[in-house]
Amino acid sequence: MSAEIDPTKLSKNELLKQRIPTLAGNIAATLADPALDKFSEDDEQFIKFHGIYQQDDRDLRKTGKKYIVMIRGRIPGGVMTSNQWKVFDDLASTHGNNTLRITTRQSIQFHGVVKSGLGSLIKKINESLLSTLAACGDVNRNITVSPTPIYTKARAEVFADSLRVMDALAPTTPAYHSIWVDNVQLNLDDPVNTGFVDPLYGQTYLPRKFKVSFVTPPSNDMDVFTNDLGFIAVTEGDRLVGYNLAVGGGLGRSHGNVQTYPRLADVLGYFPREKLIEVAKAVLTIHRDFGDRTNRKHARLKYVVQERGVEWVREEINRRAGLTIAPVVPFKFTSTGDTYGWNRALDGSNFLTLFVQTGRIKDVEGHQMKTALRQVAEKFPHFEFRLSGNQNVIIANIPEADRAALTALLAANGVKTENQASVLHAASMACPSMPTCGLGLAESERALPGLINRIEKLAVEIGVAGEEIIIRSTGCPNGCARPYMAEIGFVGKAPGKYQLWLGGDVSGTRLNQVFKETIKEADLEIELRPLLTRWKAERTTGERFGDFATRVLLPEAIAAAAAVAAAKPATPPTS
Ligand code: SRM
Ligand code: SF4
């Protein structure tokens, strides 16, 4: 059973997928033509499935458009060997803008790559045994799972399950290999293309992106409720027995369009581990069959869940997966952040979590993060690099004997292992926005560190210095750095202007709300001083800013807005 669709109403992307179900587009032909500096409009959509976005450097727009591409890796569980790190580091230097961008979904993005370097970059990623296929596009994306090395057996099992689901939900198009490994343009009239049907996705894939995450309570380090599909591990003793199933999360919205909104996933109940793949496929195919293929702003699974209702979704999953979802097994989350510094894994090895400001690995005067990590990968081939969903990096598999040498190497490059950042910086995230993201309305990655420095000064003035507040910013309402889960969220509206969202919680279980439609960056202190001052004066013992905002500031703001609306004279009826 699937939703009836009027074919005349299908979105343009649906028609493209119908026409070229292998997703080959004319990508290989364009790559082979040195006269072309960019992909066609249609191919812009196809390259996404291959992990690539066509962009232009927005800093250079006034002097002429320079086309570049962003490439996102498919890095299962965010785990890389030292050798893979070296490959990525080399490629960032030789083909990109000499930075590596750790993403909020445990991947790495290259920015600033020009078309002529794209083919060799992706070939080298594949030679390193990683990929870019399905890092973007209307398919299941990089599945996120706790990046910390295994410190319980259950977590090892959860990690293994995440890889199984990633495999089970991977698209099977032959075009990826053909373009990026063999450099061959598929003949689009050939039945290899026209007759291609992916066993899971069919010919038209999903109506929109699909995101999956695994977490093990009490840590919600992957913000599980913001995913289309979330698996919350249920353990007995130190073994994994099954999962609480969360369905229908997503954050994307558009300014001024109330039909779009952030939504947290509903927890439907428990199912045993043996049914994992069936459940994952059931949820994905519900999106495939019922997602809105006429309007991409309304196409995520969250709208299916919201509009058809949780009971309908539960029944559909039960039927498709051949099970009966049991009542929720109680669980509790206590944090979403990473634990910085040194820790120990189950096998006795050490791991070290390093703070990466806004996820950007680069060299700056006095803080040579990129060089440091490169040297680590060269000197310690047995180490692992693990990317966190909070845009940080974990160096893992560190024998006790290597600890001192590693610490010295990092210190020589200005990278600390203890007290790496102030509490506010350490708990912050920002999306890239300018100059690469075509959708950015305001600065984000380049602005947030400065905004936090100013908030820190304010915190000293008010007497709340050293208190953690989760602060996230994005350059537009799409929500890439999950600002709607933050205690303070800055959501870009226009250059130098942000919507102010308040009220997320420390465990990632509550959406925040708009507190003020627009604030000017220049007025940051004027806007935040009264709020932080009231928090200091009126908070209950230990109450966090997000909880205070939810208890006091937001209800007051909502009541004030309602009073203003009620005081307005009613619009006279038009005759
Ligand atoms: Fe995102 C689009 C960057 C995580 C919601 N996202 C984009 C694009 C590709 C812009 C575009 O379509 O042209 C951005 C590329 C900017 C650049 O220059 O690099 C972009 N998104 C990112 C990353 C790099 C942000 C980061 O700070 O790390 C993250 C890459 C994750 C990855 O490795 O796969 C990233 N994006 C997210 C998240 C957070 C998450 O998944 O945990 C969200 C909110 C959750 C969700 O999906 O609802 C998110 N990105 C979006 C949306 C809104 C989707 C929607 O349902 O409306 C868009 C716009 C779109 O798809 O049309 C978008
Ligand atoms: Fe771009 Fe908006 Fe995502 Fe930021 S939130 S990366 S501006 S799409």
XYZ file of C-alpha atoms and ligand atoms in Angstrom:
646
model
C 0.000 0.000 0.000
C 1.281 3.475 -0.740
C -0.082 6.996 -1.090
C -1.767 7.884 -4.395
C 0.228 10.537 -6.277
C -1.026 12.676 -9.116
C 1.912 12.371 -11.577
C 1.405 15.926 -12.840
C 2.164 17.262 -9.373
C 5.490 15.504 -8.821
C 8.404 17.769 -7.909
C 11.181 18.312 -10.434
C 13.564 16.114 -8.447
C 11.112 13.206 -8.742
C 11.072 13.506 -12.520
C 14.862 13.560 -12.602
C 15.118 10.387 -10.533
C 12.474 8.717 -12.709
C 14.443 9.559 -15.849
C 17.843 8.458 -14.521
C 17.284 5.865 -11.799
C 20.995 5.007 -11.650
C 21.621 8.663 -10.671
C 24.417 8.776 -13.276
C 23.314 12.083 -14.812
C 25.924 13.438 -17.201
C 28.416 13.593 -14.384
C 31.231 11.563 -15.955
C 30.917 13.420 -19.263
C 31.094 16.796 -17.469
C 34.087 15.656 -15.450
C 35.873 14.667 -18.636
C 35.266 18.027 -20.328
C 37.937 20.551 -19.259
C 35.996 23.407 -20.849
C 33.234 23.099 -18.228
C 33.793 24.634 -14.798
C 30.496 23.433 -13.331
C 27.738 20.844 -13.495
C 24.370 21.448 -15.173
C 21.316 22.291 -13.066
C 19.992 18.722 -13.353
C 23.343 17.221 -12.455
C 23.497 19.469 -9.387
C 20.745 17.232 -8.030
C 22.394 13.951 -9.067
C 25.830 14.785 -7.663
C 24.274 15.102 -4.206
C 23.664 11.350 -4.141
C 27.401 10.996 -4.809
C 28.231 13.170 -1.802
C 28.843 16.441 -3.665
C 27.260 19.916 -3.574
C 27.927 22.527 -6.199
C 28.611 25.884 -4.536
C 30.236 29.194 -5.257
C 32.528 31.178 -3.011
C 30.182 33.851 -1.692
C 33.033 36.093 -0.592
C 33.988 36.417 -4.261
C 30.522 37.030 -5.717
C 31.083 40.735 -6.198
C 34.178 40.114 -8.290
C 32.743 37.238 -10.330
C 31.347 33.809 -9.527
C 33.882 31.094 -8.697
C 32.328 27.636 -8.800
C 33.517 25.190 -6.205
C 32.222 21.932 -4.809
C 31.827 20.633 -1.298
C 32.431 16.902 -0.839
C 31.100 14.982 2.153
C 32.570 11.640 3.161
C 30.583 8.543 4.038
C 32.428 7.467 7.144
C 30.567 4.668 8.981
C 30.320 5.544 12.672
C 32.780 8.384 12.050
C 35.713 5.996 12.532
C 38.902 6.433 10.470
C 42.270 4.732 10.535
C 45.426 6.826 10.754
C 46.042 6.066 7.105
C 42.594 7.298 6.096
C 43.190 10.458 8.107
C 46.422 11.050 6.187
C 44.589 10.621 2.881
C 41.884 13.110 3.917
C 44.481 15.538 5.241
C 46.456 15.360 1.975
C 43.332 15.877 -0.108
C 42.288 18.926 1.926
C 45.701 20.467 1.248
C 46.068 19.528 -2.395
C 42.437 19.791 -3.592
C 40.522 21.829 -1.017
C 40.923 24.957 1.076
C 43.467 23.340 3.411
C 40.870 22.654 6.105
C 38.856 19.605 7.125
C 35.343 20.274 8.380
C 33.995 17.781 10.918
C 30.238 17.699 10.551
C 27.403 17.334 13.038
C 26.836 13.835 11.645
C 30.312 12.433 12.168
C 31.646 13.037 8.727
C 34.255 15.223 7.064
C 33.597 17.801 4.392
C 36.071 19.236 1.926
C 35.359 22.807 0.909
C 36.620 24.878 -1.997
C 37.393 22.020 -4.397
C 37.287 22.921 -8.095
C 35.727 20.642 -10.679
C 39.071 19.662 -12.207
C 40.226 18.122 -8.905
C 36.984 16.386 -8.025
C 37.506 13.100 -9.854
C 40.891 12.376 -8.344
C 39.733 13.421 -4.870
C 36.846 10.959 -4.853
C 38.978 8.219 -6.389
C 41.508 8.598 -3.590
C 38.788 8.495 -0.942
C 37.583 5.209 -2.437
C 41.136 3.851 -2.607
C 41.375 4.554 1.125
C 38.323 2.270 1.523
C 35.918 5.054 2.420
C 33.284 6.496 0.121
C 31.071 9.486 -0.572
C 28.071 7.574 -1.967
C 24.822 8.529 -0.204
C 26.504 11.101 2.027
C 23.798 13.409 0.626
C 20.661 12.933 -1.526
C 17.231 11.347 -1.047
C 18.576 8.255 0.675
C 19.691 7.109 4.084
C 22.678 9.257 5.118
C 25.706 8.604 7.336
C 24.246 6.782 10.352
C 25.382 8.347 13.597
C 26.390 6.345 16.639
C 28.268 7.172 19.788
C 31.865 7.802 18.716
C 33.517 7.058 22.026
C 35.603 3.901 21.896
C 34.011 0.863 23.387
C 33.841 1.003 27.144
C 31.045 -1.553 27.572
C 30.207 -4.698 25.607
C 26.740 -3.320 24.896
C 28.237 -0.292 23.187
C 30.324 -2.592 20.964
C 27.113 -4.339 19.957
C 25.342 -1.044 19.270
C 28.239 0.081 17.090
C 28.159 -3.203 15.128
C 24.395 -2.824 14.664
C 24.809 0.670 13.269
C 27.139 -0.703 10.587
C 24.664 -3.480 9.743
C 21.866 -0.961 9.265
C 24.113 1.311 7.209
C 24.826 -1.611 4.864
C 21.204 -2.702 4.711
C 20.025 0.793 3.747
C 22.779 1.571 1.227
C 21.728 2.310 -2.362
C 23.118 -0.081 -4.963
C 23.430 2.033 -8.105
C 26.232 0.938 -10.455
C 26.772 4.576 -11.483
C 28.938 5.495 -8.511
C 31.615 2.948 -9.389
C 31.307 3.694 -13.057
C 31.854 7.456 -12.665
C 34.364 7.671 -9.854
C 36.368 4.485 -10.203
C 36.139 3.569 -13.915
C 35.610 7.128 -15.282
C 32.873 5.885 -17.601
C 29.712 7.824 -18.508
C 26.740 5.438 -18.487
C 24.629 5.578 -21.628
C 21.380 6.976 -20.280
C 19.280 5.217 -22.950
C 20.777 1.855 -22.083
C 18.602 -0.572 -20.064
C 21.437 -0.614 -17.482
C 20.162 2.870 -16.658
C 16.507 2.915 -17.702
C 15.806 -0.524 -16.254
C 17.677 -0.039 -13.011
C 15.580 -0.670 -9.911
C 17.189 -0.497 -6.504
C 15.878 -3.421 -4.421
C 15.051 -1.147 -1.481
C 14.615 2.305 -2.967
C 12.951 1.362 -6.273
C 13.503 3.790 -9.149
C 12.777 7.074 -7.391
C 14.496 6.612 -4.029
C 12.996 8.536 -1.099
C 10.996 11.757 -1.289
C 13.756 13.424 0.775
C 16.802 12.735 2.951
C 16.546 10.115 5.702
C 18.625 10.140 8.887
C 19.252 7.376 11.390
C 20.976 7.477 14.746
C 21.889 5.045 17.538
C 22.410 6.124 21.142
C 23.102 4.345 24.411
C 21.544 6.037 27.449
C 22.384 7.926 29.556
C 24.309 9.694 26.761
C 22.307 11.298 23.973
C 25.450 12.486 22.192
C 23.778 12.074 18.801
C 20.648 14.152 19.534
C 18.649 11.037 18.676
C 15.244 12.748 18.634
C 16.245 14.977 15.723
C 16.512 11.967 13.406
C 13.911 10.394 11.129
C 14.704 7.091 12.829
C 16.382 6.638 16.190
C 17.450 3.509 18.024
C 17.821 3.899 21.796
C 19.749 0.935 23.159
C 18.177 -1.203 25.886
C 20.677 -3.226 27.863
C 20.555 -5.987 30.458
C 23.696 -6.247 32.516
C 26.388 -5.296 30.045
C 24.640 -6.758 26.989
C 22.398 -5.201 24.383
C 18.942 -6.813 24.161
C 16.990 -4.472 21.929
C 15.958 -0.925 21.223
C 13.359 1.669 22.017
C 12.283 2.934 18.629
C 12.037 6.679 17.916
C 10.439 7.851 14.660
C 9.705 11.174 12.976
C 12.308 13.692 14.113
C 13.772 16.475 11.986
C 14.678 20.126 12.388
C 14.485 21.851 9.004
C 12.097 24.763 8.632
C 11.795 27.960 6.587
C 11.326 31.488 7.901
C 7.737 32.631 7.481
C 6.403 29.187 6.508
C 4.459 27.720 9.421
C 3.835 24.521 7.474
C 7.494 23.707 8.199
C 8.714 23.120 11.743
C 11.265 21.292 13.863
C 9.891 18.107 15.386
C 11.213 15.603 17.903
C 10.821 11.905 17.155
C 8.107 9.979 19.032
C 9.242 6.971 21.032
C 6.948 4.181 19.831
C 8.126 1.348 22.046
C 10.560 -1.522 22.391
C 11.566 -4.271 19.968
C 14.201 -7.019 20.259
C 17.588 -6.670 18.590
C 16.926 -9.574 16.163
C 14.351 -7.440 14.356
C 16.645 -4.473 13.784
C 17.030 -4.660 10.011
C 13.335 -5.373 9.439
C 12.377 -2.368 11.583
C 14.889 -0.073 9.860
C 13.583 -1.095 6.443
C 9.972 -0.766 7.583
C 10.458 2.839 8.680
C 12.465 3.756 5.587
C 9.861 2.253 3.254
C 7.053 4.098 5.056
C 8.902 7.274 4.134
C 9.428 5.953 0.599
C 5.752 5.121 0.155
C 3.998 7.938 2.035
C 6.368 10.919 1.998
C 5.162 13.915 -0.020
C 6.734 13.768 -3.486
C 5.042 16.945 -4.643
C 6.587 19.426 -2.220
C 10.163 19.028 -1.001
C 9.550 21.371 1.923
C 6.921 18.950 3.189
C 8.605 15.703 2.213
C 10.405 14.548 5.360
C 9.101 11.571 7.327
C 8.272 13.870 10.269
C 5.288 15.257 8.358
C 3.974 11.740 7.652
C 4.211 10.924 11.367
C 2.645 14.231 12.422
C -0.217 14.041 9.944
C -1.041 10.317 9.980
C -0.460 9.916 13.691
C 1.737 7.741 15.843
C -0.771 4.871 16.047
C -0.941 4.606 12.272
C 2.865 4.574 12.067
C 3.143 1.907 14.777
C 0.657 -0.362 12.967
C 2.437 0.140 9.661
C 5.813 -0.763 11.199
C 4.324 -3.812 12.935
C 2.870 -5.007 9.631
C 5.954 -4.328 7.527
C 8.483 -5.703 10.041
C 6.307 -8.634 11.194
C 6.345 -7.820 14.915
C 4.411 -6.147 17.668
C 6.205 -3.175 19.134
C 6.164 -3.584 22.934
C 5.754 -0.789 25.503
C 8.699 1.574 25.956
C 11.409 0.307 28.297
C 12.100 3.253 30.649
C 15.324 5.140 29.939
C 16.905 8.431 30.903
C 19.307 10.734 29.104
C 21.575 13.041 31.046
C 23.838 14.671 28.441
C 24.391 15.431 24.773
C 27.970 16.670 24.896
C 31.360 15.010 24.549
C 33.658 14.255 27.469
C 36.846 16.154 26.699
C 40.320 14.989 27.639
C 41.592 11.538 28.516
C 39.428 8.448 29.036
C 39.916 4.692 29.059
C 38.275 2.065 26.805
C 37.183 -1.493 27.689
C 40.382 -3.020 26.282
C 42.510 -0.815 28.563
C 43.616 1.550 25.798
C 43.286 5.314 26.228
C 41.336 7.755 24.164
C 41.541 11.501 23.998
C 38.697 13.817 23.009
C 39.873 17.069 21.457
C 37.730 20.166 21.135
C 37.525 21.466 17.575
C 36.124 24.982 17.367
C 33.059 24.858 15.075
C 34.380 21.571 13.660
C 36.976 23.284 11.464
C 40.371 21.599 11.516
C 42.898 24.149 10.338
C 46.207 25.727 11.249
C 46.234 29.156 12.838
C 49.065 30.988 14.532
C 49.763 29.226 17.833
C 47.193 26.462 17.252
C 48.284 24.110 14.476
C 45.436 21.603 14.797
C 45.667 20.309 11.233
C 49.415 19.808 11.356
C 49.176 18.233 14.802
C 46.625 15.619 13.722
C 48.583 14.922 10.556
C 51.713 14.270 12.600
C 49.733 12.046 14.970
C 48.514 9.964 12.014
C 52.065 9.669 10.650
C 53.757 8.847 13.915
C 51.115 6.518 15.362
C 49.722 4.334 12.553
C 47.906 2.142 15.098
C 45.745 5.010 16.410
C 42.172 5.607 15.324
C 40.433 8.912 14.592
C 36.787 9.105 15.635
C 34.518 11.971 14.688
C 31.844 13.100 17.100
C 28.375 14.447 16.342
C 29.389 17.540 18.304
C 32.032 18.392 15.668
C 34.968 17.130 17.749
C 37.646 14.516 17.177
C 38.620 11.607 19.385
C 42.030 9.989 19.072
C 41.625 6.363 20.137
C 43.565 3.105 20.573
C 46.313 4.852 22.515
C 48.513 2.493 24.528
C 49.653 3.868 27.891
C 53.218 3.926 26.556
C 52.281 6.451 23.815
C 50.401 8.897 26.014
C 53.306 11.141 26.891
C 54.642 11.306 23.318
C 51.202 12.157 21.981
C 50.684 14.878 24.577
C 54.085 16.376 23.708
C 53.395 16.280 19.968
C 50.077 18.053 20.416
C 51.552 20.610 22.814
C 54.330 21.412 20.332
C 51.561 22.467 17.933
C 49.645 24.451 20.538
C 46.928 21.808 21.043
C 46.055 21.224 24.683
C 44.788 17.973 26.162
C 43.356 19.465 29.376
C 41.323 22.669 29.846
C 41.020 22.874 26.097
C 38.290 25.485 25.944
C 36.017 27.509 28.200
C 32.684 25.897 29.090
C 30.727 28.033 26.643
C 32.996 27.340 23.673
C 33.202 23.651 24.603
C 29.398 23.318 24.507
C 28.873 25.227 21.250
C 28.300 24.303 17.622
C 27.934 26.291 14.408
C 27.059 25.308 10.852
C 29.394 26.426 8.013
C 27.124 29.035 6.346
C 29.317 31.721 4.695
C 31.156 31.626 2.399
C 30.358 28.157 1.086
C 26.715 27.428 1.862
C 24.373 28.744 -0.790
C 21.475 28.818 1.688
C 23.155 30.913 4.388
C 21.413 34.194 5.285
C 23.855 35.237 8.022
C 27.335 34.284 9.186
C 27.565 31.273 11.489
C 30.894 29.403 11.748
C 32.872 32.611 11.300
C 30.716 34.562 13.765
C 29.941 32.228 16.653
C 33.352 32.173 18.372
C 33.248 35.984 18.582
C 29.659 35.971 19.853
C 30.615 33.495 22.552
C 33.578 35.627 23.610
C 31.146 38.498 24.083
C 28.689 36.316 26.033
C 31.568 35.215 28.249
C 32.362 38.814 29.115
C 28.709 39.359 29.912
C 28.677 36.242 32.089
C 31.604 37.625 34.099
C 29.826 40.968 34.489
C 26.623 39.281 35.699
C 28.309 36.698 37.890
C 27.464 33.492 36.012
C 30.916 32.856 34.516
C 31.879 29.193 34.292
C 28.250 27.992 34.026
C 27.607 25.844 30.965
C 25.036 27.080 28.448
C 24.619 25.117 25.213
C 24.848 27.706 22.413
C 24.442 26.840 18.743
C 24.162 28.935 15.620
C 23.107 28.429 12.040
C 23.140 30.780 9.094
C 19.567 29.886 8.119
C 16.570 28.009 9.551
C 17.527 24.593 8.119
C 19.023 23.631 11.453
C 22.310 21.973 10.459
C 24.012 22.571 13.826
C 20.772 21.582 15.595
C 20.104 25.074 17.023
C 16.556 24.118 18.027
C 17.977 21.846 20.734
C 20.229 24.541 22.214
C 19.674 26.544 25.373
C 20.467 29.589 23.240
C 20.044 29.215 19.491
C 20.967 31.872 16.944
C 19.218 31.266 13.619
C 20.316 33.504 10.751
C 17.765 35.804 9.122
C 19.901 38.347 7.250
C 23.474 39.614 7.466
C 24.072 40.537 11.128
C 20.546 39.475 12.177
C 19.385 36.356 13.995
C 16.232 34.838 15.399
C 16.775 34.114 19.097
C 15.633 30.679 20.297
C 15.711 29.758 23.991
C 14.966 26.735 26.115
C 16.665 23.514 24.987
C 17.829 21.128 27.686
C 21.064 19.372 28.546
C 19.806 15.902 27.600
C 18.513 16.760 24.126
C 14.879 15.934 24.913
C 13.222 19.338 24.501
C 12.882 21.683 21.542
C 13.522 25.331 22.267
C 11.178 28.128 21.155
C 11.487 31.494 19.447
C 12.020 34.138 22.091
C 12.563 37.048 19.744
C 11.986 37.248 15.992
C 15.065 39.313 15.207
C 18.045 40.511 17.158
C 20.965 42.432 15.740
C 24.412 40.973 16.248
C 25.531 44.420 17.372
C 22.893 44.362 20.151
C 23.902 41.000 21.601
C 24.693 42.397 25.056
C 21.557 44.551 25.121
C 19.431 41.496 24.310
C 21.066 38.923 26.572
C 22.023 41.031 29.617
C 18.475 41.215 31.087
C 17.871 37.504 30.453
C 21.087 36.317 32.080
C 20.608 38.787 34.934
C 17.153 37.405 35.684
C 18.491 33.848 35.469
C 21.131 34.690 38.063
C 18.586 36.366 40.353
C 15.571 34.063 39.972
C 16.894 30.597 39.192
C 16.250 27.670 41.508
C 19.321 25.904 42.874
C 21.456 24.645 40.000
C 18.816 25.527 37.407
C 20.319 25.698 33.930
C 19.642 28.637 31.639
C 17.568 26.547 29.206
C 15.362 25.250 32.030
C 14.939 28.745 33.465
C 14.021 30.099 30.036
C 11.386 27.364 29.676
C 9.987 27.896 33.170
C 10.027 31.702 33.282
C 11.172 33.639 30.214
C 9.241 31.877 27.452
C 5.841 31.738 29.251
C 6.183 35.437 30.022
C 7.081 36.266 26.415
C 4.178 34.178 25.123
C 1.742 35.821 27.556
C 2.995 39.282 26.575
C 2.569 38.498 22.877
C -0.976 37.198 23.517
C -1.843 40.379 25.434
C -0.608 42.533 22.562
C -2.628 40.467 20.075
C -5.765 40.716 22.250
C -5.397 44.487 22.573
C -5.308 44.986 18.801
C -8.668 46.129 17.383
C -10.380 43.369 15.415
C -10.053 43.813 11.655
C -13.434 45.102 10.398
C -15.182 42.664 8.045
C -14.847 43.579 4.377
C -18.125 43.908 2.579
Fe 22.535 20.326 6.705
C 21.451 21.477 3.735
C 25.608 21.418 6.028
C 23.662 18.510 9.279
C 19.333 20.071 7.928
N 23.383 21.227 5.091
C 22.761 21.583 3.939
C 23.791 22.072 2.900
C 24.180 20.898 2.082
C 23.313 23.267 2.023
C 22.661 22.981 0.712
O 21.720 22.167 0.630
O 23.058 23.625 -0.261
C 24.869 22.559 3.858
C 26.295 22.581 3.288
C 27.035 23.788 3.813
C 28.480 23.786 3.508
O 28.955 24.747 2.871
O 29.182 22.871 3.934
C 24.625 21.673 5.054
N 24.306 19.925 7.400
C 25.463 20.559 7.068
C 26.586 20.194 8.016
C 27.959 20.165 7.367
C 26.549 21.204 9.177
C 27.644 21.113 10.199
O 27.775 22.111 10.917
O 28.304 20.117 10.360
C 26.064 18.848 8.519
C 26.472 17.683 7.662
C 26.044 16.381 8.275
C 26.542 15.156 7.565
O 27.720 14.820 7.710
O 25.735 14.504 6.897
C 24.557 19.069 8.400
N 21.639 19.388 8.254
C 22.302 18.803 9.282
C 21.417 18.580 10.382
C 21.813 18.034 11.751
C 21.718 16.541 11.833
O 21.362 15.860 10.873
O 22.000 16.035 12.913
C 20.168 19.045 9.987
C 18.898 19.087 10.865
C 18.279 17.750 11.028
C 17.369 17.438 9.888
O 17.811 16.884 8.904
O 16.175 17.785 9.990
C 20.316 19.542 8.641
N 20.673 20.668 5.901
C 19.493 20.566 6.582
C 18.429 21.039 5.741
C 16.924 21.078 6.116
C 16.256 19.800 5.761
C 14.778 19.851 5.956
O 14.197 18.844 6.352
O 14.164 20.876 5.684
C 19.026 21.456 4.534
C 18.328 22.051 3.302
C 17.813 21.010 2.385
O 17.979 19.810 2.558
O 17.166 21.432 1.425
C 20.430 21.219 4.668
Fe 23.728 26.284 5.260
Fe 21.567 26.803 6.636
Fe 22.757 24.459 6.930
Fe 23.901 26.620 7.870
S 21.923 25.772 8.541
S 24.900 25.040 6.644
S 23.326 28.170 6.413
S 21.787 25.164 5.096
